[in-house]
Amino acid sequence: MFALVDCNNFYVSCERLFRPELRDKPVVVLSNNDGCVISRSDEAKTLGISMTAPWFSIQNIVKTHQVAAFSSNYTLYADMSARVMTNLARFTPHVEVYSIDECFLGLNDFKYKDLDSYGKEIRETVVRNTGIPISIGIAPSKTLAKLANRLAKRAQVHVLDTAEKISSAVNEFPVQDIWGIGRAYARKLNSAGILTAGDFRNKPLEWVRKNFTIQGVRLWYELWGRSCLPLSQSSDRRKAVCTSRQFGKLTDNYKDIEEAAAVYTTRLAEKLREDNSCASLLSVRLATNPNRKELPQYFKTITIPLAYPLNNTPDLIKYALFGLKKIYVSGYKFSKVEVAASGLIPEQEIQLNIFHPDPGLKKNKLSKLMDKLNNYYGRGTLRTAAEGFEQAWAMRRNYLSPAYTTNWSDIIKVG
Amino acid sequence: MLRKAETEISDLEPLEDPGKVSGFQSPADDYREDRLDIRERLIADPVNTYYFEADSDEMELFGIKKGTVLIVDRSLRPEGGRLVIVWNEGRWLVRQLISLPKQWLFSTGRENEQLVPFNEKKGMLIWGVVTWSCSPQIEKKKQSKNKKPDVRPR
C-alpha cells in the first residue's frame, strides 16, 4: 500500500503558522517578483481568487476583503518542508519526497495495521509537530493514492483498500485529474468518450496497448490497484544547473545586469558545490520581456567552454561576465538574465588540462570557506565585489515575511 | 535547515585536527572522545525545535528576562506545570500552564495575579512547549544588534 501525503495550501500554511491571526482569513502567496498567486487559502479561493491570478488583477478583491498577501519566502518553506518530510520519514523507511509539499510513503510493512487509524496517527503527529495541515490518501498504487488524496481534502485521511471503494472512487473521478494525465492526453481521452478514471479502466487492456504508450498501460494497471510505479528514492545527480530570475523592473543599465549575473553565478556555484560537481560549460542568456510587445525584443544565449571543469565562484563569475559582455547590446529593456552550467562532472573525476596547469585549487578553497561563512551568517554575508552593494535590479519582494526559523534576528519575541 | 555547529567556523578552529601530530604519536590517541556539545543537552528533537526570545521580564520568576532565548519543542504535549508559548489576542506570550479539571489557565507565577483562562473560541492557541530557557550572563555590547557571536581571535 502507498500513501500520498500532501500539505494543504503549503506556502499559506507556513505563513499562517507564525501569524495565527490569519488562520481563518483569506491569504495568498505570490510568485517570485510578486507576479501572481501561487498559493491561496480556502477563504481566498471562495473569494474567487484563482491560482496564477496576476497580483495587479486582484487588487480590488484584496482591498475589499482585506486579503493578506505574502511574497514567496522560500527560505521558510524549504525549512518547514524539511521538517514535515523528516517527521513523515520517522514512520517508515520507504519514503519518496515528491515535491516541496508532497511525499509518497510505502506502507507494505504495515499490512496488518488498520490503515485508516494509522493514517490519522501520522496526520496528528505531523500536524502537532510542525503545525502544517496535511491530507493523506492511501491506496494500493501511487496513482490511486494520489487520487485518494484528492478525495481526502475534507476527511483528511482517505483509504481505498477494497475493490468496491476503489471502483466507486474511480467512477466519479474526472480523467483529466488523474496523476500524469496531461492536457493533450485528456483531450484525446475525452474525444474517445472517456470522461472518468473508471471509463479508462473499463477499456480492455488491448485497446489501451494499441492507442497509448507504455505509460498508458501502466496507468491502466495502477487504476486496477496493481502497482507499477515503485518509490524512487534517490534523485539522480543533476545534469545541469540553472539560476535565473526576473528583474524587479526592466533595466538597460549594464552595471545592474552585470551585478545580477554575478549574483546568479554565485548561487549557481554554490549549487554546484553542494552537489560536488564541476561545470565544463557555462551559458549566459539575456532576454527582454516577451509580454511587453510594444518594446523592441532581444534574446541571446552564449555558451562558453571552460578551460577545465570548475565550481569556484570567482572563476565562474569571470567567465559569466565575459559571456555577458559578448551578448549585451544597449538600447533594450532587459527583464531577465540566466546563468546555466552544463556538462557536469563529479568533483573527484576532473581531468586536468595540460595547457592550464592551475585548476584553481586556491579559489576552490576560498569558495568553500565562503560557503561555510554564508551558511552560518546567512546567504550573501560574504560576497564578491562583482555582485554589487545596492542591487537595484533585485526582485520585488514587498511582502516578505521574516525568516522565523533560519535567522536569529528574525525569531519571534514573546511577552 | 538546522544551523551548523559553531565550532565549524574556521576562524575559531584554525587547525583541522589539533590531535594530529608530526613527531611523537600522541599517547592520548586511543582515548579521544567528542567534546561536549551543549545541543545534546538542550535539544532532544532538532526537527521539531523552534526558538523564541523573551521581550519582557513578565516571567522573571521562572528565570526568563528580556533577552532570554526560549527553546520550544512542538512535539511535546502541553501539560499542567509546563511553560508554553501562547498566542493570545494578537500577542505572543510565554506562560506557565495550570491545568484544572475542566479548565486550563495561564500564569506568570506571581502571587495574587489574575490568571488568564485558555479560550480556543477567542482564537487563543498553545503553540509549543518550552523545554529550556537560556539567559545571557554577560552584558551584551550595545553595538552588537545582530545577535551573532564575535569570532575574531582575541
mmCIF file of C-alpha atoms in Angstrom, chain A residues 114-361:
data_model
loop_
_atom_site.group_PDB
_atom_site.id
_atom_site.type_symbol
_atom_site.label_atom_id
_atom_site.label_comp_id
_atom_site.label_asym_id
_atom_site.label_seq_id
_atom_site.Cartn_x
_atom_site.Cartn_y
_atom_site.Cartn_z
ATOM 1 C CA ASP A 114 -5.709 -0.566 10.427
ATOM 2 C CA LEU A 115 -4.601 1.864 7.719
ATOM 3 C CA ASP A 116 -7.276 4.427 8.443
ATOM 4 C CA SER A 117 -6.279 4.868 12.064
ATOM 5 C CA TYR A 118 -2.605 4.660 11.112
ATOM 6 C CA GLY A 119 -3.136 7.459 8.609
ATOM 7 C CA LYS A 120 -4.818 9.512 11.278
ATOM 8 C CA GLU A 121 -1.934 8.875 13.647
ATOM 9 C CA ILE A 122 0.556 10.065 11.008
ATOM 10 C CA ARG A 123 -1.555 13.103 10.357
ATOM 11 C CA GLU A 124 -1.978 14.059 14.009
ATOM 12 C CA THR A 125 1.737 13.702 14.688
ATOM 13 C CA VAL A 126 2.809 15.814 11.731
ATOM 14 C CA VAL A 127 0.221 18.490 12.430
ATOM 15 C CA ARG A 128 1.219 18.713 16.088
ATOM 16 C CA ASN A 129 4.963 18.706 15.432
ATOM 17 C CA THR A 130 5.009 21.107 12.503
ATOM 18 C CA GLY A 131 1.723 22.998 12.596
ATOM 19 C CA ILE A 132 1.299 22.311 8.870
ATOM 20 C CA PRO A 133 -2.076 20.725 7.994
ATOM 21 C CA ILE A 134 -1.773 17.689 5.716
ATOM 22 C CA SER A 135 -4.120 15.293 3.991
ATOM 23 C CA ILE A 136 -3.354 11.656 3.257
ATOM 24 C CA GLY A 137 -4.590 9.309 0.546
ATOM 25 C CA ILE A 138 -3.878 5.604 0.983
ATOM 26 C CA ALA A 139 -4.316 3.031 -1.794
ATOM 27 C CA PRO A 140 -2.616 0.018 -3.436
ATOM 28 C CA SER A 141 -0.829 2.068 -6.139
ATOM 29 C CA LYS A 142 0.739 5.509 -6.341
ATOM 30 C CA THR A 143 -1.802 6.679 -8.914
ATOM 31 C CA LEU A 144 -4.687 5.581 -6.704
ATOM 32 C CA ALA A 145 -3.020 7.073 -3.612
ATOM 33 C CA LYS A 146 -2.832 10.390 -5.412
ATOM 34 C CA LEU A 147 -6.468 10.035 -6.387
ATOM 35 C CA ALA A 148 -7.426 9.123 -2.819
ATOM 36 C CA ASN A 149 -5.561 12.189 -1.612
ATOM 37 C CA ARG A 150 -7.737 14.393 -3.788
ATOM 38 C CA LEU A 151 -10.780 12.847 -2.135
ATOM 39 C CA ALA A 152 -9.231 13.244 1.313
ATOM 40 C CA LYS A 153 -9.328 17.031 1.459
ATOM 41 C CA ARG A 154 -12.289 17.191 3.793
ATOM 42 C CA ALA A 155 -11.929 13.960 5.738
ATOM 43 C CA GLN A 156 -8.134 14.456 5.878
ATOM 44 C CA VAL A 157 -7.392 10.747 5.553
ATOM 45 C CA HIS A 158 -8.915 8.698 2.744
ATOM 46 C CA VAL A 159 -8.241 4.991 2.350
ATOM 47 C CA LEU A 160 -9.062 2.985 -0.776
ATOM 48 C CA ASP A 161 -8.428 -0.543 0.416
ATOM 49 C CA THR A 162 -11.230 -2.599 -1.111
ATOM 50 C CA ALA A 163 -12.277 -3.208 -4.712
ATOM 51 C CA GLU A 164 -15.655 -1.585 -4.017
ATOM 52 C CA LYS A 165 -14.148 1.591 -2.575
ATOM 53 C CA ILE A 166 -11.741 1.834 -5.489
ATOM 54 C CA SER A 167 -14.410 1.401 -8.154
ATOM 55 C CA SER A 168 -16.755 3.936 -6.652
ATOM 56 C CA ALA A 169 -13.859 6.395 -6.372
ATOM 57 C CA VAL A 170 -12.575 5.964 -9.932
ATOM 58 C CA ASN A 171 -16.054 6.035 -11.463
ATOM 59 C CA GLU A 172 -16.581 9.540 -10.121
ATOM 60 C CA PHE A 173 -13.084 10.827 -10.803
ATOM 61 C CA PRO A 174 -12.555 13.058 -13.884
ATOM 62 C CA VAL A 175 -9.983 11.523 -16.188
ATOM 63 C CA GLN A 176 -8.090 14.816 -16.649
ATOM 64 C CA ASP A 177 -7.403 14.976 -12.906
ATOM 65 C CA ILE A 178 -5.534 11.663 -12.830
ATOM 66 C CA TRP A 179 -1.878 11.961 -11.887
ATOM 67 C CA GLY A 180 0.265 12.115 -15.032
ATOM 68 C CA ILE A 181 -2.547 12.840 -17.484
ATOM 69 C CA GLY A 182 -1.589 15.958 -19.374
ATOM 70 C CA ARG A 183 -3.944 18.255 -21.219
ATOM 71 C CA ALA A 184 -3.264 16.638 -24.594
ATOM 72 C CA TYR A 185 -3.928 13.136 -23.272
ATOM 73 C CA ALA A 186 -7.077 14.309 -21.540
ATOM 74 C CA ARG A 187 -8.422 15.735 -24.792
ATOM 75 C CA LYS A 188 -7.641 12.534 -26.623
ATOM 76 C CA LEU A 189 -9.405 10.501 -23.949
ATOM 77 C CA ASN A 190 -12.409 12.797 -23.777
ATOM 78 C CA SER A 191 -12.900 12.598 -27.528
ATOM 79 C CA ALA A 192 -12.856 8.807 -27.234
ATOM 80 C CA GLY A 193 -15.753 9.148 -24.804
ATOM 81 C CA ILE A 194 -13.643 8.552 -21.719
ATOM 82 C CA LEU A 195 -14.645 11.048 -19.049
ATOM 83 C CA THR A 196 -13.779 9.350 -15.768
ATOM 84 C CA ALA A 197 -10.913 7.245 -14.473
ATOM 85 C CA GLY A 198 -13.435 4.407 -14.336
ATOM 86 C CA ASP A 199 -14.191 4.744 -18.069
ATOM 87 C CA PHE A 200 -10.485 4.419 -18.867
ATOM 88 C CA ARG A 201 -10.048 1.438 -16.591
ATOM 89 C CA ASN A 202 -13.026 -0.354 -18.130
ATOM 90 C CA LYS A 203 -11.472 -0.299 -21.599
ATOM 91 C CA PRO A 204 -9.816 -3.604 -22.486
ATOM 92 C CA LEU A 205 -6.064 -3.666 -21.992
ATOM 93 C CA GLU A 206 -5.630 -4.438 -25.708
ATOM 94 C CA TRP A 207 -7.312 -1.176 -26.611
ATOM 95 C CA VAL A 208 -5.022 0.748 -24.234
ATOM 96 C CA ARG A 209 -1.956 -1.006 -25.669
ATOM 97 C CA LYS A 210 -2.988 -0.090 -29.182
ATOM 98 C CA ASN A 211 -3.817 3.545 -28.524
ATOM 99 C CA PHE A 212 -1.362 4.620 -25.848
ATOM 100 C CA THR A 213 2.267 4.293 -24.869
ATOM 101 C CA ILE A 214 3.662 2.163 -22.082
ATOM 102 C CA GLN A 215 2.656 4.955 -19.683
ATOM 103 C CA GLY A 216 -0.981 4.423 -20.579
ATOM 104 C CA VAL A 217 -0.657 0.712 -19.893
ATOM 105 C CA ARG A 218 0.977 1.373 -16.530
ATOM 106 C CA LEU A 219 -1.767 3.807 -15.677
ATOM 107 C CA TRP A 220 -4.396 1.192 -16.540
ATOM 108 C CA TYR A 221 -2.775 -1.330 -14.207
ATOM 109 C CA GLU A 222 -2.321 1.260 -11.493
ATOM 110 C CA LEU A 223 -6.007 2.165 -11.633
ATOM 111 C CA TRP A 224 -6.857 -1.502 -11.117
ATOM 112 C CA GLY A 225 -4.749 -1.432 -7.976
ATOM 113 C CA ARG A 226 -1.676 -3.154 -9.384
ATOM 114 C CA SER A 227 1.352 -1.072 -8.546
ATOM 115 C CA CYS A 228 3.678 -0.381 -11.484
ATOM 116 C CA LEU A 229 5.420 2.714 -10.199
ATOM 117 C CA PRO A 230 7.773 1.911 -7.326
ATOM 118 C CA LEU A 231 9.025 4.548 -4.898
ATOM 119 C CA SER A 232 12.064 6.254 -6.343
ATOM 120 C CA GLN A 233 14.290 7.292 -3.530
ATOM 121 C CA SER A 234 17.422 8.901 -4.764
ATOM 122 C CA SER A 235 17.150 11.584 -7.348
ATOM 123 C CA ASP A 236 19.928 11.301 -9.881
ATOM 124 C CA ARG A 237 22.805 13.694 -9.914
ATOM 125 C CA ARG A 238 21.708 16.838 -11.657
ATOM 126 C CA LYS A 239 22.616 17.002 -15.341
ATOM 127 C CA ALA A 240 22.566 20.762 -15.494
ATOM 128 C CA VAL A 241 22.073 23.618 -13.080
ATOM 129 C CA CYS A 242 20.434 26.912 -13.883
ATOM 130 C CA THR A 243 19.753 30.073 -11.919
ATOM 131 C CA SER A 244 17.688 32.935 -13.199
ATOM 132 C CA ARG A 245 15.084 35.349 -12.027
ATOM 133 C CA GLN A 246 13.092 38.198 -13.423
ATOM 134 C CA PHE A 247 14.450 41.611 -12.535
ATOM 135 C CA GLY A 248 12.320 43.718 -10.224
ATOM 136 C CA LYS A 249 11.951 46.216 -13.022
ATOM 137 C CA LEU A 250 13.062 46.293 -16.638
ATOM 138 C CA THR A 251 16.569 47.640 -16.954
ATOM 139 C CA ASP A 252 19.030 48.630 -19.656
ATOM 140 C CA ASN A 253 21.752 49.520 -17.183
ATOM 141 C CA TYR A 254 24.739 47.294 -17.925
ATOM 142 C CA LYS A 255 26.067 47.591 -14.374
ATOM 143 C CA ASP A 256 22.785 46.312 -12.931
ATOM 144 C CA ILE A 257 22.691 43.369 -15.323
ATOM 145 C CA GLU A 258 26.325 42.574 -14.585
ATOM 146 C CA GLU A 259 25.627 42.537 -10.841
ATOM 147 C CA ALA A 260 22.608 40.315 -11.303
ATOM 148 C CA ALA A 261 24.625 37.902 -13.437
ATOM 149 C CA ALA A 262 27.309 37.800 -10.735
ATOM 150 C CA VAL A 263 24.759 37.060 -8.019
ATOM 151 C CA TYR A 264 23.131 34.251 -10.007
ATOM 152 C CA THR A 265 26.522 32.830 -10.867
ATOM 153 C CA THR A 266 27.398 32.847 -7.167
ATOM 154 C CA ARG A 267 24.230 30.913 -6.363
ATOM 155 C CA LEU A 268 24.955 28.584 -9.280
ATOM 156 C CA ALA A 269 28.453 27.915 -7.975
ATOM 157 C CA GLU A 270 27.010 27.178 -4.539
ATOM 158 C CA LYS A 271 24.585 24.688 -6.065
ATOM 159 C CA LEU A 272 27.443 23.004 -7.931
ATOM 160 C CA ARG A 273 29.497 22.701 -4.754
ATOM 161 C CA GLU A 274 26.513 21.316 -2.837
ATOM 162 C CA ASP A 275 26.361 18.568 -5.463
ATOM 163 C CA ASN A 276 30.154 18.158 -5.570
ATOM 164 C CA SER A 277 30.097 18.698 -9.303
ATOM 165 C CA CYS A 278 32.042 20.928 -11.638
ATOM 166 C CA ALA A 279 30.782 22.583 -14.797
ATOM 167 C CA SER A 280 32.551 22.232 -18.116
ATOM 168 C CA LEU A 281 30.172 24.566 -19.980
ATOM 169 C CA LEU A 282 28.696 27.838 -18.834
ATOM 170 C CA SER A 283 25.832 29.579 -20.634
ATOM 171 C CA VAL A 284 24.551 33.078 -20.160
ATOM 172 C CA ARG A 285 21.204 34.162 -21.554
ATOM 173 C CA LEU A 286 19.888 37.681 -21.712
ATOM 174 C CA ALA A 287 16.245 38.385 -22.503
ATOM 175 C CA THR A 288 13.731 41.182 -22.755
ATOM 176 C CA ASN A 289 10.160 40.754 -21.580
ATOM 177 C CA PRO A 290 8.214 38.966 -24.368
ATOM 178 C CA ASN A 291 4.915 40.201 -22.884
ATOM 179 C CA ARG A 292 5.816 43.818 -23.492
ATOM 180 C CA LYS A 293 5.168 43.649 -27.201
ATOM 181 C CA GLU A 294 5.444 47.407 -27.633
ATOM 182 C CA LEU A 295 9.149 47.282 -26.706
ATOM 183 C CA PRO A 296 11.935 46.033 -29.003
ATOM 184 C CA GLN A 297 12.781 42.406 -28.240
ATOM 185 C CA TYR A 298 16.160 40.757 -27.857
ATOM 186 C CA PHE A 299 17.083 37.230 -26.751
ATOM 187 C CA LYS A 300 20.569 35.891 -26.900
ATOM 188 C CA THR A 301 22.438 32.973 -25.368
ATOM 189 C CA ILE A 302 26.153 32.335 -25.313
ATOM 190 C CA THR A 303 27.781 29.097 -24.205
ATOM 191 C CA ILE A 304 31.362 29.196 -23.037
ATOM 192 C CA PRO A 305 33.503 26.063 -22.838
ATOM 193 C CA LEU A 306 35.592 26.257 -19.676
ATOM 194 C CA ALA A 307 39.316 25.516 -19.747
ATOM 195 C CA TYR A 308 38.814 22.873 -17.074
ATOM 196 C CA PRO A 309 35.701 21.818 -15.150
ATOM 197 C CA LEU A 310 35.290 24.108 -12.169
ATOM 198 C CA ASN A 311 32.909 25.181 -9.462
ATOM 199 C CA ASN A 312 34.640 28.058 -7.719
ATOM 200 C CA THR A 313 32.802 31.359 -7.557
ATOM 201 C CA PRO A 314 35.461 33.840 -8.769
ATOM 202 C CA ASP A 315 36.303 31.934 -11.948
ATOM 203 C CA LEU A 316 32.695 31.226 -12.850
ATOM 204 C CA ILE A 317 31.845 34.902 -12.383
ATOM 205 C CA LYS A 318 34.769 35.846 -14.580
ATOM 206 C CA TYR A 319 33.509 33.607 -17.398
ATOM 207 C CA ALA A 320 29.867 34.632 -16.919
ATOM 208 C CA LEU A 321 30.695 38.337 -17.153
ATOM 209 C CA PHE A 322 32.900 37.671 -20.158
ATOM 210 C CA GLY A 323 29.926 35.988 -21.844
ATOM 211 C CA LEU A 324 27.545 38.719 -20.811
ATOM 212 C CA LYS A 325 29.766 41.368 -22.334
ATOM 213 C CA LYS A 326 29.743 39.459 -25.628
ATOM 214 C CA ILE A 327 25.972 39.310 -25.899
ATOM 215 C CA TYR A 328 24.947 42.620 -24.345
ATOM 216 C CA VAL A 329 23.709 45.336 -26.672
ATOM 217 C CA SER A 330 22.415 48.637 -25.414
ATOM 218 C CA GLY A 331 19.017 50.046 -26.262
ATOM 219 C CA TYR A 332 16.865 47.210 -24.937
ATOM 220 C CA LYS A 333 14.934 46.948 -21.687
ATOM 221 C CA PHE A 334 16.015 43.607 -20.265
ATOM 222 C CA SER A 335 13.843 41.625 -17.885
ATOM 223 C CA LYS A 336 15.951 38.604 -17.174
ATOM 224 C CA VAL A 337 19.440 37.178 -17.130
ATOM 225 C CA GLU A 338 20.000 33.464 -16.800
ATOM 226 C CA VAL A 339 23.185 31.604 -15.950
ATOM 227 C CA ALA A 340 23.355 27.864 -16.530
ATOM 228 C CA ALA A 341 26.035 25.245 -16.040
ATOM 229 C CA SER A 342 26.106 22.021 -18.002
ATOM 230 C CA GLY A 343 28.482 19.213 -18.791
ATOM 231 C CA LEU A 344 28.592 18.481 -15.072
ATOM 232 C CA ILE A 345 31.383 16.247 -13.857
ATOM 233 C CA PRO A 346 31.865 14.868 -10.341
ATOM 234 C CA GLU A 347 34.497 16.894 -8.478
ATOM 235 C CA GLN A 348 36.770 13.886 -7.926
ATOM 236 C CA GLU A 349 36.856 12.897 -11.593
ATOM 237 C CA ILE A 350 38.256 16.057 -13.096
ATOM 238 C CA GLN A 351 40.962 15.615 -15.650
ATOM 239 C CA LEU A 352 43.490 18.377 -15.660
ATOM 240 C CA ASN A 353 44.205 20.381 -18.760
ATOM 241 C CA ILE A 354 47.815 20.325 -19.834
ATOM 242 C CA PHE A 355 47.594 23.906 -21.095
ATOM 243 C CA HIS A 356 46.072 25.205 -17.873
ATOM 244 C CA PRO A 357 48.117 23.657 -15.116
ATOM 245 C CA ASP A 358 46.389 25.544 -12.289
ATOM 246 C CA PRO A 359 42.942 24.087 -11.804
ATOM 247 C CA GLY A 360 42.066 26.864 -9.377
ATOM 248 C CA LEU A 361 42.705 24.884 -6.230
#
